[in-house]
Short mmCIF file of C-alpha atoms in Angstrom, two decimals:
data_model
loop_
_atom_site.label_atom_id
_atom_site.label_comp_id
_atom_site.label_asym_id
_atom_site.label_seq_id
_atom_site.Cartn_x
_atom_site.Cartn_y
_atom_site.Cartn_z
CA MET A 1 0.00 0.00 0.00
CA LYS A 2 1.09 3.56 -0.59
CA LYS A 3 2.50 5.44 2.38
CA TYR A 4 0.28 8.34 3.34
CA ASN A 5 0.85 11.39 5.50
CA LYS A 6 -0.77 10.79 8.87
CA ILE A 7 -2.50 13.05 11.34
CA LEU A 8 -2.46 10.66 14.31
CA ILE A 9 0.07 10.96 17.12
CA SER A 10 2.75 8.30 17.68
CA ALA A 11 2.77 6.53 21.04
CA CYS A 12 6.31 5.74 22.22
CA ALA A 13 6.52 6.91 25.81
CA LEU A 14 6.88 3.36 27.09
CA LEU A 15 10.47 3.00 25.91
CA SER A 16 11.92 4.60 29.01
CA THR A 17 9.97 2.27 31.31
CA MET A 18 11.24 -1.01 29.84
CA PRO A 19 14.15 -3.02 31.31
CA ALA A 20 17.55 -2.29 29.82
CA PHE A 21 17.81 -5.77 28.31
CA ALA A 22 14.52 -5.49 26.43
CA GLN A 23 15.13 -4.98 22.72
CA GLN A 24 12.09 -2.88 22.07
CA PRO A 25 11.33 -1.63 18.55
CA ASP A 26 12.25 1.97 17.91
CA LEU A 27 8.86 3.65 17.86
CA ASN A 28 10.56 6.91 16.91
CA ASP A 29 11.35 5.32 13.55
CA GLU A 30 10.09 7.68 10.85
CA ARG A 31 8.45 4.73 9.11
CA LEU A 32 6.09 4.32 12.08
CA LYS A 33 5.09 7.97 12.13
CA GLY A 34 1.40 8.50 12.64
CA LEU A 35 0.62 5.09 14.14
CA GLU A 36 -1.08 5.03 17.50
CA LEU A 37 0.25 1.96 19.29
CA GLU A 38 -0.48 0.54 22.73
CA TYR A 39 2.09 -1.76 24.32
CA VAL A 40 0.75 -5.21 25.18
CA GLY A 41 3.88 -7.14 26.19
CA ARG A 42 6.41 -9.61 24.99
CA ASP A 43 5.45 -12.70 23.05
CA VAL A 44 4.07 -15.39 25.32
CA ASP A 45 7.18 -17.56 24.91
CA LYS A 46 9.34 -14.50 25.81
CA ILE A 47 11.85 -15.23 23.08
CA GLY A 48 12.17 -11.71 21.70
CA ALA A 49 9.05 -10.39 19.96
CA TYR A 50 7.03 -7.44 21.26
CA VAL A 51 3.32 -6.92 20.69
CA TYR A 52 1.41 -3.66 20.35
CA ARG A 53 -2.24 -3.05 19.72
CA ASP A 54 -2.69 -0.99 16.56
CA LEU A 55 -5.24 1.61 17.60
CA THR A 56 -4.93 3.44 14.28
CA TYR A 57 -6.56 0.64 12.30
CA TRP A 58 -9.07 0.02 15.07
CA ASP A 59 -10.12 3.65 14.74
CA LEU A 60 -10.17 3.59 10.94
CA LEU A 61 -12.70 0.77 10.89
CA ALA A 62 -14.59 1.27 14.15
CA SER A 63 -15.23 4.98 13.52
CA HIS A 64 -17.55 4.44 10.55
CA ILE A 65 -20.87 6.13 11.26
CA THR A 66 -22.77 5.58 7.99
CA GLY A 67 -22.96 2.69 5.54
CA TRP A 68 -20.71 -0.15 6.75
CA THR A 69 -20.26 0.15 10.50
CA ALA A 70 -18.92 -3.26 11.53
CA GLY A 71 -18.19 -6.74 10.22
CA ASP A 72 -16.11 -9.86 10.64
CA GLY A 73 -13.74 -11.57 8.23
CA CYS A 74 -11.48 -8.58 7.63
CA VAL A 75 -9.43 -9.99 4.74
CA SER A 76 -7.30 -7.54 2.77
CA THR A 77 -5.88 -7.87 -0.75
CA SER A 78 -3.29 -5.48 -2.16
CA LEU A 79 -4.05 -4.01 -5.57
CA PRO A 80 -1.41 -2.98 -8.14
CA ASP A 81 -2.41 0.70 -8.01
CA GLY A 82 -1.38 0.88 -4.33
CA ASN A 83 -4.91 0.59 -2.93
CA SER A 84 -6.34 -2.38 -1.02
CA LEU A 85 -9.53 -4.40 -1.22
CA TRP A 86 -11.03 -5.32 2.16
CA CYS A 87 -13.71 -8.00 2.35
CA PHE A 88 -15.95 -8.80 5.31
CA GLY A 89 -18.54 -11.40 6.18
CA ASP A 90 -21.71 -10.52 8.08
CA SER A 91 -21.67 -6.72 8.28
CA PHE A 92 -23.84 -4.13 9.97
CA THR A 93 -24.81 -1.30 7.66
CA GLY A 94 -26.93 1.72 8.44
CA PHE A 95 -26.38 4.70 10.73
CA ILE A 96 -24.68 4.91 14.13
CA SER A 97 -26.32 7.21 16.68
CA GLU A 98 -24.51 9.82 18.73
CA ASN A 99 -24.50 7.28 21.59
CA ARG A 100 -22.54 4.80 19.46
CA ASN A 101 -25.38 2.31 19.32
CA ARG A 102 -27.72 0.95 16.65
CA SER A 103 -30.95 2.46 17.90
CA HIS A 104 -31.45 3.70 14.34
CA PRO A 105 -32.44 1.03 11.77
CA SER A 106 -29.56 -1.23 10.72
CA VAL A 107 -29.32 -4.33 8.58
CA LEU A 108 -26.94 -7.28 8.77
CA SER A 109 -25.66 -7.58 5.19
CA ARG A 110 -24.16 -11.03 4.59
CA ASN A 111 -20.91 -9.72 3.13
CA ALA A 112 -19.27 -6.41 2.26
CA GLY A 113 -16.41 -5.02 0.22
CA MET A 114 -14.47 -1.79 0.71
CA LEU A 115 -11.63 -0.11 -1.15
CA GLN A 116 -8.95 1.53 0.96
CA VAL A 117 -7.37 4.54 -0.73
CA GLY A 118 -5.62 6.13 2.27
CA GLU A 119 -5.07 6.05 6.02
CA GLU A 120 -6.38 9.43 7.13
CA SER A 121 -9.93 8.54 8.22
CA TRP A 122 -12.77 6.08 7.75
CA LYS A 123 -13.74 8.04 4.65
CA ASP A 124 -10.69 6.51 2.93
CA PHE A 125 -12.62 3.20 2.90
CA ILE A 126 -15.06 3.27 -0.03
CA LEU A 127 -18.03 0.91 0.35
CA LEU A 128 -18.73 -1.35 -2.65
CA ASN A 129 -22.17 -2.46 -1.45
CA GLU A 130 -25.16 -0.69 -2.96
CA VAL A 131 -26.65 1.73 -0.41
CA ILE A 132 -30.46 1.78 -0.41
CA SER A 133 -30.93 5.42 0.62
CA THR A 134 -28.85 8.39 1.71
CA ASP A 135 -31.89 10.55 2.34
CA PRO A 136 -31.97 11.37 6.11
CA ARG A 137 -35.75 11.64 5.90
CA ASP A 138 -35.91 7.94 4.96
CA ARG A 139 -35.33 6.66 8.48
CA ASN A 140 -36.15 3.05 7.65
CA HIS A 141 -33.47 2.74 4.97
CA TYR A 142 -30.94 5.46 5.77
CA TYR A 143 -27.52 4.14 4.73
CA LYS A 144 -28.64 0.51 4.87
CA ALA A 145 -26.73 -1.44 2.23
CA LYS A 146 -27.44 -4.56 0.24
CA THR A 147 -25.19 -7.62 0.44
CA TRP A 148 -22.25 -7.05 -1.92
CA LEU A 149 -22.20 -10.53 -3.52
CA ARG A 150 -25.63 -12.04 -3.17
CA HIS A 151 -26.12 -15.80 -3.47
CA ALA A 152 -28.20 -16.82 -6.49
CA ASP A 153 -30.32 -19.16 -4.35
CA GLY A 154 -31.23 -16.45 -1.83
CA ASN A 155 -34.82 -16.63 -0.57
CA CYS A 156 -35.70 -12.91 -0.76
CA THR A 157 -37.50 -11.35 -3.70
CA GLN A 158 -35.93 -8.37 -5.45
CA GLN A 159 -38.59 -6.16 -3.89
CA GLN A 160 -37.60 -7.38 -0.43
CA ILE A 161 -33.92 -6.78 -1.18
CA ASP A 162 -34.66 -3.26 -2.40
CA ASN A 163 -36.58 -2.69 0.84
CA GLY A 164 -33.58 -3.62 2.99
CA GLU A 165 -34.27 -7.28 3.75
CA VAL A 166 -31.50 -9.90 3.68
CA ASP A 167 -31.37 -13.52 2.50
CA GLN A 168 -31.25 -15.93 5.41
CA ASN A 169 -30.94 -19.26 3.63
CA TYR A 170 -27.72 -18.99 1.58
CA CYS A 171 -24.91 -16.48 1.67
CA TYR A 172 -21.29 -16.00 0.62
CA TRP A 173 -18.50 -15.30 3.09
CA PRO A 174 -15.04 -14.10 1.97
CA GLY A 175 -12.00 -16.34 1.61
CA ASP A 176 -9.05 -14.53 0.03
CA GLY A 177 -8.16 -12.68 -3.14
CA THR A 178 -5.34 -12.25 -5.64
CA VAL A 179 -4.61 -10.23 -8.77
CA ILE A 180 -3.57 -11.73 -12.11
CA MET A 181 -2.98 -10.42 -15.62
CA LYS A 182 -5.73 -11.54 -18.00
CA ASN A 183 -5.81 -10.42 -21.63
CA GLY A 184 -3.25 -7.79 -20.73
CA LYS A 185 -5.35 -6.31 -17.92
CA PRO A 186 -5.19 -6.79 -14.14
CA VAL A 187 -8.13 -8.78 -12.76
CA VAL A 188 -9.03 -9.55 -9.14
CA GLN A 189 -9.86 -13.18 -8.47
CA TYR A 190 -11.63 -13.82 -5.18
CA ILE A 191 -12.60 -17.03 -3.38
CA TRP A 192 -16.06 -17.02 -1.81
CA GLY A 193 -17.40 -19.80 0.39
CA ALA A 194 -21.17 -20.27 0.68
CA VAL A 195 -23.04 -21.58 3.71
CA ASP A 196 -26.70 -22.42 4.23
CA ASN A 197 -28.92 -21.33 7.10
CA THR A 198 -27.43 -24.05 9.35
CA MET A 199 -23.91 -22.68 8.71
CA THR A 200 -23.08 -25.81 6.70
CA PRO A 201 -20.61 -25.22 3.81
CA TYR A 202 -22.55 -25.26 0.57
CA GLU A 203 -20.15 -24.34 -2.24
CA ARG A 204 -16.85 -22.65 -2.98
CA SER A 205 -16.78 -20.28 -5.93
CA ILE A 206 -14.44 -17.79 -7.59
CA ALA A 207 -15.45 -14.29 -8.59
CA GLU A 208 -13.52 -12.14 -11.07
CA TYR A 209 -13.58 -8.34 -10.85
CA SER A 210 -12.37 -5.63 -13.22
CA LEU A 211 -9.69 -3.12 -12.21
CA GLU A 212 -10.28 -0.75 -15.12
CA GLY A 213 -10.26 2.92 -14.20
CA LYS A 214 -9.86 4.05 -10.61
CA PRO A 215 -11.84 3.76 -7.35
CA GLY A 216 -15.26 5.31 -7.84
CA ASP A 217 -15.46 4.51 -11.56
CA PRO A 218 -18.33 2.18 -12.56
CA ASP A 219 -15.99 -0.52 -13.94
CA TYR A 220 -13.53 -0.52 -11.03
CA MET A 221 -14.26 -3.71 -8.99
CA LYS A 222 -17.20 -4.51 -11.24
CA LEU A 223 -18.08 -8.21 -11.22
CA ILE A 224 -16.98 -9.80 -14.49
CA GLU A 225 -18.10 -13.36 -13.79
CA LEU A 226 -18.85 -15.66 -10.87
CA HIS A 227 -17.56 -19.20 -11.39
CA ARG A 228 -19.80 -21.25 -9.09
CA HIS A 229 -18.68 -24.55 -7.61
CA TYR A 230 -15.16 -24.05 -8.95
CA PRO A 231 -13.42 -26.08 -7.90
CA ASP A 232 -15.98 -28.47 -6.46
CA LEU A 233 -14.27 -29.26 -3.16
CA GLY A 234 -15.32 -31.17 -0.11
CA THR A 235 -13.48 -28.79 2.20
CA SER A 236 -11.96 -25.33 2.34
CA HIS A 237 -8.94 -23.87 0.56
CA ASP A 238 -9.50 -20.18 1.13
CA ARG A 239 -6.19 -18.49 2.04
CA ILE A 240 -3.72 -17.69 -0.73
CA PHE A 241 0.05 -17.30 -0.85
CA GLU A 242 1.74 -16.42 -4.15
CA ASP A 243 5.32 -17.64 -4.49
CA GLU A 244 8.04 -16.72 -6.97
CA ASP A 245 8.04 -20.32 -8.23
CA GLY A 246 5.01 -19.51 -10.40
CA TYR A 247 2.46 -21.20 -8.14
CA SER A 248 -0.15 -19.82 -5.82
CA TYR A 249 -0.65 -22.00 -2.76
CA LEU A 250 -4.07 -22.35 -1.14
CA TYR A 251 -4.45 -23.36 2.48
CA GLY A 252 -7.45 -24.86 4.19
CA SER A 253 -8.33 -27.05 7.12
CA VAL A 254 -10.31 -30.20 7.79
CA GLY A 255 -11.76 -31.33 11.11
CA THR A 256 -9.88 -33.92 13.11
CA GLY A 257 -13.07 -35.68 14.18
CA GLY A 258 -12.72 -34.07 17.60
CA LEU A 259 -11.29 -30.75 18.69
CA GLY A 260 -9.23 -28.71 16.26
CA ALA A 261 -8.52 -28.98 12.56
CA TRP A 262 -5.61 -30.11 10.37
CA VAL A 263 -4.14 -27.84 7.72
CA HIS A 264 -3.61 -28.96 4.11
CA VAL A 265 -2.54 -27.27 0.88
CA ALA A 266 -3.36 -27.10 -2.83
CA ARG A 267 -1.77 -25.05 -5.61
CA VAL A 268 -2.46 -23.52 -9.02
CA ALA A 269 0.03 -22.76 -11.77
CA ASN A 270 0.53 -19.23 -13.13
CA HIS A 271 -1.33 -17.85 -10.09
CA ASP A 272 -4.63 -18.30 -11.93
CA LEU A 273 -7.29 -19.69 -9.58
CA LEU A 274 -9.26 -20.96 -12.58
CA SER A 275 -6.42 -23.19 -13.79
CA PRO A 276 -6.39 -26.86 -12.68
CA TRP A 277 -5.92 -27.28 -8.94
CA GLU A 278 -3.34 -29.70 -7.60
CA PHE A 279 -3.59 -31.14 -4.10
CA TYR A 280 -0.66 -32.20 -1.93
CA VAL A 281 -1.56 -35.69 -0.74
CA LYS A 282 0.18 -38.40 1.27
CA ASP A 283 -0.64 -42.00 0.38
CA GLU A 284 -1.00 -44.89 2.81
CA GLN A 285 2.71 -45.66 2.47
CA GLY A 286 3.65 -42.13 3.52
CA ASN A 287 4.65 -40.87 0.05
CA TRP A 288 3.72 -37.31 -0.92
CA SER A 289 2.67 -36.18 -4.40
CA TRP A 290 0.66 -33.50 -6.21
CA THR A 291 -2.57 -34.71 -7.78
CA THR A 292 -5.47 -33.05 -9.61
CA LYS A 293 -7.94 -35.50 -8.02
CA VAL A 294 -9.87 -33.93 -5.14
CA PRO A 295 -8.81 -35.80 -1.98
CA THR A 296 -11.21 -37.90 0.05
CA GLU A 297 -11.87 -37.08 3.70
CA GLU A 298 -9.45 -39.85 4.69
CA GLU A 299 -6.75 -38.46 2.37
CA TYR A 300 -7.23 -34.96 3.77
CA GLN A 301 -6.88 -36.31 7.30
CA ARG A 302 -3.51 -37.92 6.66
CA SER A 303 -2.21 -35.16 4.35
CA ARG A 304 -1.79 -32.52 7.02
CA ILE A 305 1.26 -30.31 6.60
CA SER A 306 1.65 -29.63 10.31
CA GLU A 307 1.19 -31.73 13.42
CA ASP A 308 -0.42 -28.76 15.18
CA PHE A 309 -4.03 -27.69 14.87
CA HIS A 310 -4.64 -24.73 12.55
CA ILE A 311 -7.53 -22.49 11.53
CA ASN A 312 -7.56 -19.03 9.91
CA ILE A 313 -4.25 -19.57 8.14
CA SER A 314 -2.02 -16.85 6.67
CA VAL A 315 1.28 -17.75 5.00
CA PHE A 316 4.10 -15.41 4.00
CA LYS A 317 7.75 -15.64 2.94
CA TYR A 318 10.61 -13.90 4.71
CA ALA A 319 14.40 -14.32 4.67
CA GLY A 320 14.08 -17.38 2.44
CA LYS A 321 11.72 -19.20 4.83
CA TYR A 322 7.95 -19.68 4.93
CA PHE A 323 5.85 -18.76 7.95
CA MET A 324 2.31 -19.58 8.98
CA VAL A 325 0.25 -17.37 11.30
CA ASN A 326 -2.89 -18.92 12.71
CA MET A 327 -5.11 -19.77 15.66
CA LEU A 328 -5.65 -23.29 16.95
CA MET A 329 -9.38 -22.81 17.43
CA THR A 330 -11.81 -20.04 18.31
CA GLY A 331 -10.54 -18.06 21.29
CA SER A 332 -7.03 -19.52 21.20
CA PRO A 333 -3.83 -17.43 21.14
CA VAL A 334 -2.22 -16.42 17.84
CA TYR A 335 0.68 -18.66 16.77
CA ILE A 336 3.48 -18.68 14.22
CA SER A 337 5.44 -21.62 12.74
CA ILE A 338 8.15 -22.05 10.09
CA ALA A 339 8.84 -24.24 7.03
CA ASP A 340 11.40 -24.57 4.24
CA HIS A 341 8.71 -24.89 1.57
CA PRO A 342 5.22 -23.47 1.07
CA TRP A 343 3.88 -27.03 1.36
CA GLY A 344 5.55 -27.46 4.75
CA PRO A 345 5.96 -29.20 7.00
CA PHE A 346 5.35 -26.24 9.30
CA THR A 347 7.05 -26.83 12.65
CA ASN A 348 8.55 -25.06 15.66
CA GLN A 349 5.27 -23.36 16.54
CA HIS A 350 5.44 -20.42 18.96
CA CYS A 351 2.75 -18.36 20.62
CA LEU A 352 2.83 -14.69 19.59
CA TYR A 353 -0.15 -13.23 21.36
CA LYS A 354 -2.62 -14.37 23.97
CA VAL A 355 -6.02 -12.90 23.24
CA PRO A 356 -7.24 -10.91 26.29
CA SER A 357 -10.03 -12.41 28.34
CA GLU A 358 -12.49 -9.71 27.26
CA HIS A 359 -11.91 -10.91 23.67
CA ALA A 360 -12.35 -14.59 24.55
CA ALA A 361 -14.68 -15.19 21.60
CA ALA A 362 -11.94 -14.14 19.15
CA TYR A 363 -11.88 -15.76 15.70
CA ILE A 364 -10.71 -15.25 12.08
CA THR A 365 -7.09 -14.11 12.25
CA CYS A 366 -5.62 -12.61 9.10
CA LEU A 367 -2.19 -11.25 8.21
CA HIS A 368 -1.98 -7.91 6.36
CA PRO A 369 1.55 -7.80 4.86
CA GLN A 370 0.95 -4.56 2.95
CA LEU A 371 0.63 -2.73 6.29
CA SER A 372 4.07 -3.85 7.53
CA ARG A 373 6.41 -0.85 7.80
CA THR A 374 9.59 -2.02 9.51
CA GLY A 375 9.27 -5.80 9.18
CA GLU A 376 6.62 -6.22 11.87
CA LEU A 377 3.64 -8.53 11.47
CA VAL A 378 0.24 -6.83 11.23
CA ILE A 379 -2.50 -9.25 12.28
CA SER A 380 -6.23 -8.74 12.72
CA TYR A 381 -8.72 -10.84 14.58
CA ASN A 382 -12.46 -10.56 15.09
CA MET A 383 -14.59 -10.97 18.15
CA ASN A 384 -18.20 -11.36 19.10
CA PRO A 385 -19.18 -9.74 22.39
CA ALA A 386 -19.59 -12.12 25.30
CA ASP A 387 -22.81 -12.50 27.26
CA LEU A 388 -23.09 -9.73 29.84
CA THR A 389 -24.31 -10.59 33.32
CA THR A 390 -25.70 -7.86 35.58
CA TYR A 391 -27.59 -7.92 38.87
CA THR A 392 -30.55 -5.78 39.88
CA PRO A 393 -32.53 -5.83 43.14
CA ASP A 394 -36.07 -7.13 43.18
CA ALA A 395 -38.88 -5.67 45.31
CA ASN A 396 -37.47 -7.40 48.39
CA GLY A 397 -33.92 -6.22 47.73
CA LYS A 398 -32.75 -9.65 46.57
CA ALA A 399 -30.24 -9.70 43.70
CA VAL A 400 -31.69 -10.87 40.41
CA GLU A 401 -29.32 -12.09 37.69
CA ASN A 402 -29.82 -10.65 34.19
CA VAL A 403 -27.97 -12.10 31.22
CA ALA A 404 -27.76 -10.10 28.01
CA ASN A 405 -27.04 -12.35 25.02
CA GLY A 406 -23.72 -11.39 23.42
CA PHE A 407 -24.91 -11.42 19.83
CA TRP A 408 -28.01 -9.35 20.48
CA ARG A 409 -25.92 -6.79 22.35
CA ASN A 410 -24.59 -5.86 18.90
CA PHE A 411 -27.89 -4.24 18.02
CA ASN A 412 -28.93 -1.96 20.84
CA ALA A 413 -26.54 -2.14 23.80
CA ASP A 414 -24.71 0.97 24.92
CA GLU A 415 -21.77 1.58 22.56
CA SER A 416 -22.80 -1.52 20.60
CA ALA A 417 -21.05 -0.13 17.51
CA ASP A 418 -17.71 -0.91 19.18
CA LEU A 419 -18.44 -4.55 20.00
CA TYR A 420 -18.47 -6.43 16.69
CA GLN A 421 -15.20 -5.07 15.32
CA SER A 422 -11.78 -6.14 14.08
CA HIS A 423 -8.82 -5.74 16.40
CA PHE A 424 -5.28 -5.25 15.11
CA ILE A 425 -1.90 -6.05 16.61
CA ARG A 426 1.64 -5.34 15.39
CA VAL A 427 4.31 -7.86 16.37
CA PHE A 428 7.82 -6.40 16.27
CA ASN A 429 11.10 -8.37 16.38
CA TRP A 430 9.27 -11.63 15.69
CA GLN A 431 12.31 -12.57 13.60
CA LYS A 432 14.27 -13.21 16.81
CA ILE A 433 12.02 -16.16 17.61
CA PHE A 434 13.56 -18.02 14.66
CA GLY A 435 17.00 -16.43 14.68
CA ILE A 436 16.64 -14.73 11.29
CA PRO A 437 17.59 -11.15 10.38
CA ASN A 438 15.13 -8.31 10.03
CA GLU A 439 15.10 -7.61 6.29
CA GLY A 440 12.55 -4.81 6.49
CA PRO A 441 8.88 -4.83 5.48
CA ILE A 442 7.30 -8.02 4.20
CA LYS A 443 7.37 -8.02 0.40
CA GLU A 444 4.21 -8.28 -1.62
CA PRO A 445 4.50 -11.83 -3.00
CA ASN A 446 1.90 -11.31 -5.72
CA PHE A 447 3.72 -8.36 -7.22
CA VAL A 448 7.10 -10.09 -6.90
CA ALA A 449 5.71 -13.15 -8.69
CA ILE A 450 4.04 -11.15 -11.47
CA PRO A 451 6.28 -8.19 -12.36
CA GLU A 452 3.65 -6.68 -14.70
CA LEU A 453 1.56 -5.88 -11.63
CA LEU A 454 4.17 -3.66 -10.04
CA THR A 455 2.96 -0.11 -9.54
CA LYS A 456 4.53 2.09 -12.17
#
């Protein structure tokens, strides 16, 4: 992403309070100018990394007051013009009151897309969903937005959609995106996973979007074609890593039959998600090979590329090695592991960050390499608010327990607009965990792999 002039104030007063042996990052570094950071502590294993909450990106997303006001997923894709595409799953759209709640009408759109063109304010995030009305007199529809990519089997009529209703039977949630050159033009390819009203995976499809023009133009991020059920998989492969070897690697997970999930990998040649997929599979004799045949459940189970549980996988390359950032399951800490190849095996797992107790329902971690400024990791995670228990006296003065459901607190609780949001952390000096040098910001693998996409 382009580097923009910032108006926020750097937070670096903690340096003088740290022990002399602590190798804290230099928060006076000009490259970090404008970031508001809050010190959290050392990595849980206390090997050398230091973790800060990134309040700048919290503010950029949580301060929206019209249109998109909150959502989960929070997957970002760098674009060759220096902007970024951000995709979210279930998203609140509408208008936030002066009390930071949703007392005004809101709607839970099933997915949302935004284009980031700067870092100055929430207005630098341009909503791609169609807004129903911007007329303040239309209180029932004011800044409500339709789902960005609606499922073809949705149960609502067009009239209901235009009136602000949302499909409840089928919807798409975001996976990950990439940019390729197609017929001499850059095209965004994006993986969408569909679920039904029981949250059961229904299909995995690939959408292609135009990048002609610039943000705000009618053809910029216009849907070219949705390739449904491509490929027709029995499980997920929804996080992408583009390597210089000409392949894009796609990571997913499959349940263990109990707690946790195993991670596995597929790949496509020429970075084109619509080219034949190859799956990395281990046979019963322990031999690994790439095959175009979709693995069976049994093959997925034995073809794990790590002996640790993994969900919400992000992979990147640094100093000639490959790293995986992930959670083990919902609410777990954030971990990192290392491999010599993008197909693993990923080993030597270390805990980077223990999610605070007030964020115990944390889920969907995602790495944002384009936001790295000095070589630090920038990681987001989502959270649903927990149930809130309060006590009030009855007529006899006896305490009565009241439990407010966490999900429904999103709609009308005090400051509810700040509950269902993405949280960001920056992990500095993580390289020390693995004894590798700091080589500066994480490179954009897609643009390294496809030189034609480099910003001119």
